[in-house]
PDB file of C-alpha atoms in Angstrom:
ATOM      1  CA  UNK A   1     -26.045  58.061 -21.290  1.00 50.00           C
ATOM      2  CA  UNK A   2     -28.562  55.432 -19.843  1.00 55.00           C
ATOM      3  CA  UNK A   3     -26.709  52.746 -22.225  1.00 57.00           C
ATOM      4  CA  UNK A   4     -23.149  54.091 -19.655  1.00 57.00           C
ATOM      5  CA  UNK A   5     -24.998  53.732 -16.445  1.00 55.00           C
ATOM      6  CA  UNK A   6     -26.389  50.208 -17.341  1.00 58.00           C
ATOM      7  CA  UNK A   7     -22.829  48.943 -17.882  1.00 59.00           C
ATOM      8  CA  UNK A   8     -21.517  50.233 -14.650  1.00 58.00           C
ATOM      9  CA  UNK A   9     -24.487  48.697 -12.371  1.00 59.00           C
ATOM     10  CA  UNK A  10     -23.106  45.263 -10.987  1.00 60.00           C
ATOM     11  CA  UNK A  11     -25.581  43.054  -9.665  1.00 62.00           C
ATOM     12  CA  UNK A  12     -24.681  40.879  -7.114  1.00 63.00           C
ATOM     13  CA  UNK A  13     -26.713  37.712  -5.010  1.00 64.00           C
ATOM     14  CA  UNK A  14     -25.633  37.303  -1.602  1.00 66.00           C
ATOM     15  CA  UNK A  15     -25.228  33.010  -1.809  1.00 72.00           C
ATOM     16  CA  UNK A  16     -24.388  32.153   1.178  1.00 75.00           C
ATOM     17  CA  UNK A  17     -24.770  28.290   0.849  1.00 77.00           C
ATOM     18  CA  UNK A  18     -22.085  28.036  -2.264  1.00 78.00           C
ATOM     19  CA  UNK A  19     -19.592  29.883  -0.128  1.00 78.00           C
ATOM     20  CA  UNK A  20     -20.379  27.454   2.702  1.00 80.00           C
ATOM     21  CA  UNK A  21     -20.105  24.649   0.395  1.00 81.00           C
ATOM     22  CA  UNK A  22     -16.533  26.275  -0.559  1.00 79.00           C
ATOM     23  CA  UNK A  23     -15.408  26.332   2.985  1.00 80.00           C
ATOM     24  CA  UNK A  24     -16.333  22.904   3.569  1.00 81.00           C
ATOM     25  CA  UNK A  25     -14.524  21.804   0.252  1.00 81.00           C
ATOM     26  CA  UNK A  26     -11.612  23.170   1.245  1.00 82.00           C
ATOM     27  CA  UNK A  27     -11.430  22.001   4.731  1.00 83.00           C
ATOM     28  CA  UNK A  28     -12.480  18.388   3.761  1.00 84.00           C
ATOM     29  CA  UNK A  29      -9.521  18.484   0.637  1.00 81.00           C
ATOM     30  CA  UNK A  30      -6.885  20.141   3.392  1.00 82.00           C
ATOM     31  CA  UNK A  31      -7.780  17.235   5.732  1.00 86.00           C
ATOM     32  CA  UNK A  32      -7.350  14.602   2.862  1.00 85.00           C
ATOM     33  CA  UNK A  33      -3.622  15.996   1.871  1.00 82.00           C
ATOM     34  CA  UNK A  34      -2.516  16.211   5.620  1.00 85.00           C
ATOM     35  CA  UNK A  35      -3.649  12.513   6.392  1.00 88.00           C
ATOM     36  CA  UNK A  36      -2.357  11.501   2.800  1.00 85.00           C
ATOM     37  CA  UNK A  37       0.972  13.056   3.620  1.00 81.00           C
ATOM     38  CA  UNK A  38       1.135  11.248   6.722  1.00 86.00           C
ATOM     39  CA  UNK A  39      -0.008   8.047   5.747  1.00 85.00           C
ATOM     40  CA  UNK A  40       2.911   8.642   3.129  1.00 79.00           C
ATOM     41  CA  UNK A  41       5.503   9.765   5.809  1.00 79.00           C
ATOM     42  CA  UNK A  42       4.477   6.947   8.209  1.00 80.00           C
ATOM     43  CA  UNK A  43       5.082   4.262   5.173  1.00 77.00           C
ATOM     44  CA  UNK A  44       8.691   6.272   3.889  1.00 70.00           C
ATOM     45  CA  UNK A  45       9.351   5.837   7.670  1.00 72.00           C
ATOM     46  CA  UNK A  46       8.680   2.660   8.997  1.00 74.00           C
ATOM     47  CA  UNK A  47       7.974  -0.097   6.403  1.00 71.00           C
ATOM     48  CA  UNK A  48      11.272   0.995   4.109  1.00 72.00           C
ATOM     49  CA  UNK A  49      14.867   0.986   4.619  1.00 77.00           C
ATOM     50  CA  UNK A  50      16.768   4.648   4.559  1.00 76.00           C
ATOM     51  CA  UNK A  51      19.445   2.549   2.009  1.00 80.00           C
ATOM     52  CA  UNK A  52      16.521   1.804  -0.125  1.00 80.00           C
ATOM     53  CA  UNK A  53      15.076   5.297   0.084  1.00 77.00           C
ATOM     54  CA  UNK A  54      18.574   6.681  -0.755  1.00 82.00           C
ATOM     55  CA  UNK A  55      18.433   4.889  -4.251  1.00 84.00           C
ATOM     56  CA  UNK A  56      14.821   5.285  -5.060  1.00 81.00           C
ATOM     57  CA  UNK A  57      15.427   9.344  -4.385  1.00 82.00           C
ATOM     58  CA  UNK A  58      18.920   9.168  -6.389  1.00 85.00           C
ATOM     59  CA  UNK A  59      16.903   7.761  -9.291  1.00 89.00           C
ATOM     60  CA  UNK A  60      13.686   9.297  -9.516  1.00 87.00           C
ATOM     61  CA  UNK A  61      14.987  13.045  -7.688  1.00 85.00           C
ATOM     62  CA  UNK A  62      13.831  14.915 -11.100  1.00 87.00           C
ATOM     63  CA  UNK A  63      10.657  13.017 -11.466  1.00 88.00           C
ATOM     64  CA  UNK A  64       9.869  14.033  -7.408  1.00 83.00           C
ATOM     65  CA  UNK A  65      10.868  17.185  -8.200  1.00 86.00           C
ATOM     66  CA  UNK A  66       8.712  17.814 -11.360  1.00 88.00           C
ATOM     67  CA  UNK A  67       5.922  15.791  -9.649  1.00 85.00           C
ATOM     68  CA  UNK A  68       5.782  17.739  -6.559  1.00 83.00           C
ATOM     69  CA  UNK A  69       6.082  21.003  -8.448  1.00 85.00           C
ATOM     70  CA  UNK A  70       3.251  20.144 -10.686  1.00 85.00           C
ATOM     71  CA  UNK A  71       1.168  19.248  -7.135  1.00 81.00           C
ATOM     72  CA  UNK A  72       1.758  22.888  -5.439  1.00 81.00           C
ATOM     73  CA  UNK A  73       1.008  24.242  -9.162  1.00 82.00           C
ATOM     74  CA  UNK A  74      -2.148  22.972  -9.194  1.00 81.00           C
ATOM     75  CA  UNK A  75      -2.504  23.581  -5.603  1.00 79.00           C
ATOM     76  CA  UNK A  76      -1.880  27.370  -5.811  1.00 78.00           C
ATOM     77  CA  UNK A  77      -3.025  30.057  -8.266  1.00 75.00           C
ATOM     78  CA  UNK A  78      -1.081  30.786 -11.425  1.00 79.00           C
ATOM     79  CA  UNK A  79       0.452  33.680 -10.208  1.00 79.00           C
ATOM     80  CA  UNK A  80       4.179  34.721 -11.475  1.00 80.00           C
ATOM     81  CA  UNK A  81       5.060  36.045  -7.772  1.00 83.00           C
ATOM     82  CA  UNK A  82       3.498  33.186  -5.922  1.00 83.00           C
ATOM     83  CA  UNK A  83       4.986  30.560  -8.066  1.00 85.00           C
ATOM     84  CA  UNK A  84       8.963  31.648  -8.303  1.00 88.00           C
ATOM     85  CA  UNK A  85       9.004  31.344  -4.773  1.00 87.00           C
ATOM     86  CA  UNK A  86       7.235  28.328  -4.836  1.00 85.00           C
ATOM     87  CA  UNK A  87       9.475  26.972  -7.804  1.00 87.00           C
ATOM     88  CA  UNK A  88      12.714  27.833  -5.473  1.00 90.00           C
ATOM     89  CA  UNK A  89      11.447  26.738  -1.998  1.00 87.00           C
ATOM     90  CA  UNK A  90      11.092  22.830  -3.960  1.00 86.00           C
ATOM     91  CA  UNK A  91      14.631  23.182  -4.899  1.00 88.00           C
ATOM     92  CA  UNK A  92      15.746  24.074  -1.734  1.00 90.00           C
ATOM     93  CA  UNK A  93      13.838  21.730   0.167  1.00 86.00           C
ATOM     94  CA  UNK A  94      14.152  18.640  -2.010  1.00 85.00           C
ATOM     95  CA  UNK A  95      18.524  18.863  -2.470  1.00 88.00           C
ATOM     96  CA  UNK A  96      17.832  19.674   1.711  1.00 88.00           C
ATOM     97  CA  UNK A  97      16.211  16.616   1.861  1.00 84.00           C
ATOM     98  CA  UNK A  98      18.189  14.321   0.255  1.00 85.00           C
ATOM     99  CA  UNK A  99      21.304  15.931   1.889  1.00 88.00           C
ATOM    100  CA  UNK A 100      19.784  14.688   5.067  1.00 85.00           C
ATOM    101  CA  UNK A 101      19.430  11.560   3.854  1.00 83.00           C
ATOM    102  CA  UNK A 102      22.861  11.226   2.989  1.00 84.00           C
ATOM    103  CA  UNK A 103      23.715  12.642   6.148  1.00 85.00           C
ATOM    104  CA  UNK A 104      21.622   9.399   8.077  1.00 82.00           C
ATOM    105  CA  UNK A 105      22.861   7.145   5.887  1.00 81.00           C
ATOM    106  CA  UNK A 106      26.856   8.210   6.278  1.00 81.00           C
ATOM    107  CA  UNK A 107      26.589   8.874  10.145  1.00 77.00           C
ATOM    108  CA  UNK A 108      25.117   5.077  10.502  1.00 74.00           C
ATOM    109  CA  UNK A 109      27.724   3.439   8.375  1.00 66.00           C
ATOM    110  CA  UNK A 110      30.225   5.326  10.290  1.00 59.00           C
ATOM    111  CA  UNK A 111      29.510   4.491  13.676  1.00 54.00           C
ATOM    112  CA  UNK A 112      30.070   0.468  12.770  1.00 57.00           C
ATOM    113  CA  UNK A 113      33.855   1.513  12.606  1.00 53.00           C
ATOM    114  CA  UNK A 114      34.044   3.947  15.034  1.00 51.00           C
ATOM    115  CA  UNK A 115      36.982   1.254  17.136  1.00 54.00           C
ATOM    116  CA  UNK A 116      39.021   0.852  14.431  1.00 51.00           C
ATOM    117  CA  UNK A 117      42.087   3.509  14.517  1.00 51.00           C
ATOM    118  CA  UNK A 118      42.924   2.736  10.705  1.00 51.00           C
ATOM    119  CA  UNK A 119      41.681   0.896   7.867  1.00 50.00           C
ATOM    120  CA  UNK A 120      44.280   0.751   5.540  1.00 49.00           C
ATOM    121  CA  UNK A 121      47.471  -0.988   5.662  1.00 50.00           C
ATOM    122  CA  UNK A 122      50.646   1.274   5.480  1.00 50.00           C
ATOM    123  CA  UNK A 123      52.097   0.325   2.572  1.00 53.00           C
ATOM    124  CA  UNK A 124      56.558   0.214   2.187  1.00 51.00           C
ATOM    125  CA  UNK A 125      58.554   0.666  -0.782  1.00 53.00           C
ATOM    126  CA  UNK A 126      60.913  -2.154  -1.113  1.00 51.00           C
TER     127      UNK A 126
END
């Protein structure tokens, strides 16, 4: 019976500095994604064109997708429930995303013509 009671007995140290050390980890690596993600917005932004965007996401929007996925993977635990959610959210929010580009990109091209009544020419049967 003392073989029972040994197995149930859980020892356990009171570390406070790796648990400090933890907290400062994470803080320091959330800081480095939310100024990496806005040093990445501020260059998508300013320094290239939304045409150029357009085609860069049209080719490569399975590689962002499968990229980004793999990020908030690694980012997250491996948890079923935490990651089917996850998995749909990046669906949602990358087709949302490149729906609003499409969206800038037809709205700008559209108010160049916005005088013109009609662009074709009516065409008569002889």
């Amino acid at each position: 019976m003392n073989y029972f009671g040994d197995l149930l007995y859980i020892k356990f140290k009171l570390s406070l500095l790796h648990y400090i050390i933890w907290i400062f980890c994470i803080k320091f690596c959330f800081i480095f994604m939310v100024l990496l993600l806005s040093w990445l917005y501020m260059q998508l932004y300013f320094l290239i064109e939304l045409k150029t965007f357009y085609i860069i996401l049209k080719k490569y929007k399975k590689l962002v997708f499968y990229g980004l996925l793999c990020f908030l993977y690694f980012l997250f635990p491996p948890d079923l429930l935490l990651q089917l959610p996850i998995l749909i959210l990046n669906i949602v929010l990358i087709e949302v995303f490149y729906f609003y580009i499409c969206l800038i990109i037809q709205n700008t091209t559209s108010d160049k013509y916005a005088n013109n009544t009609t662009t074709f020419k009516k065409i008569k049967k002889v």
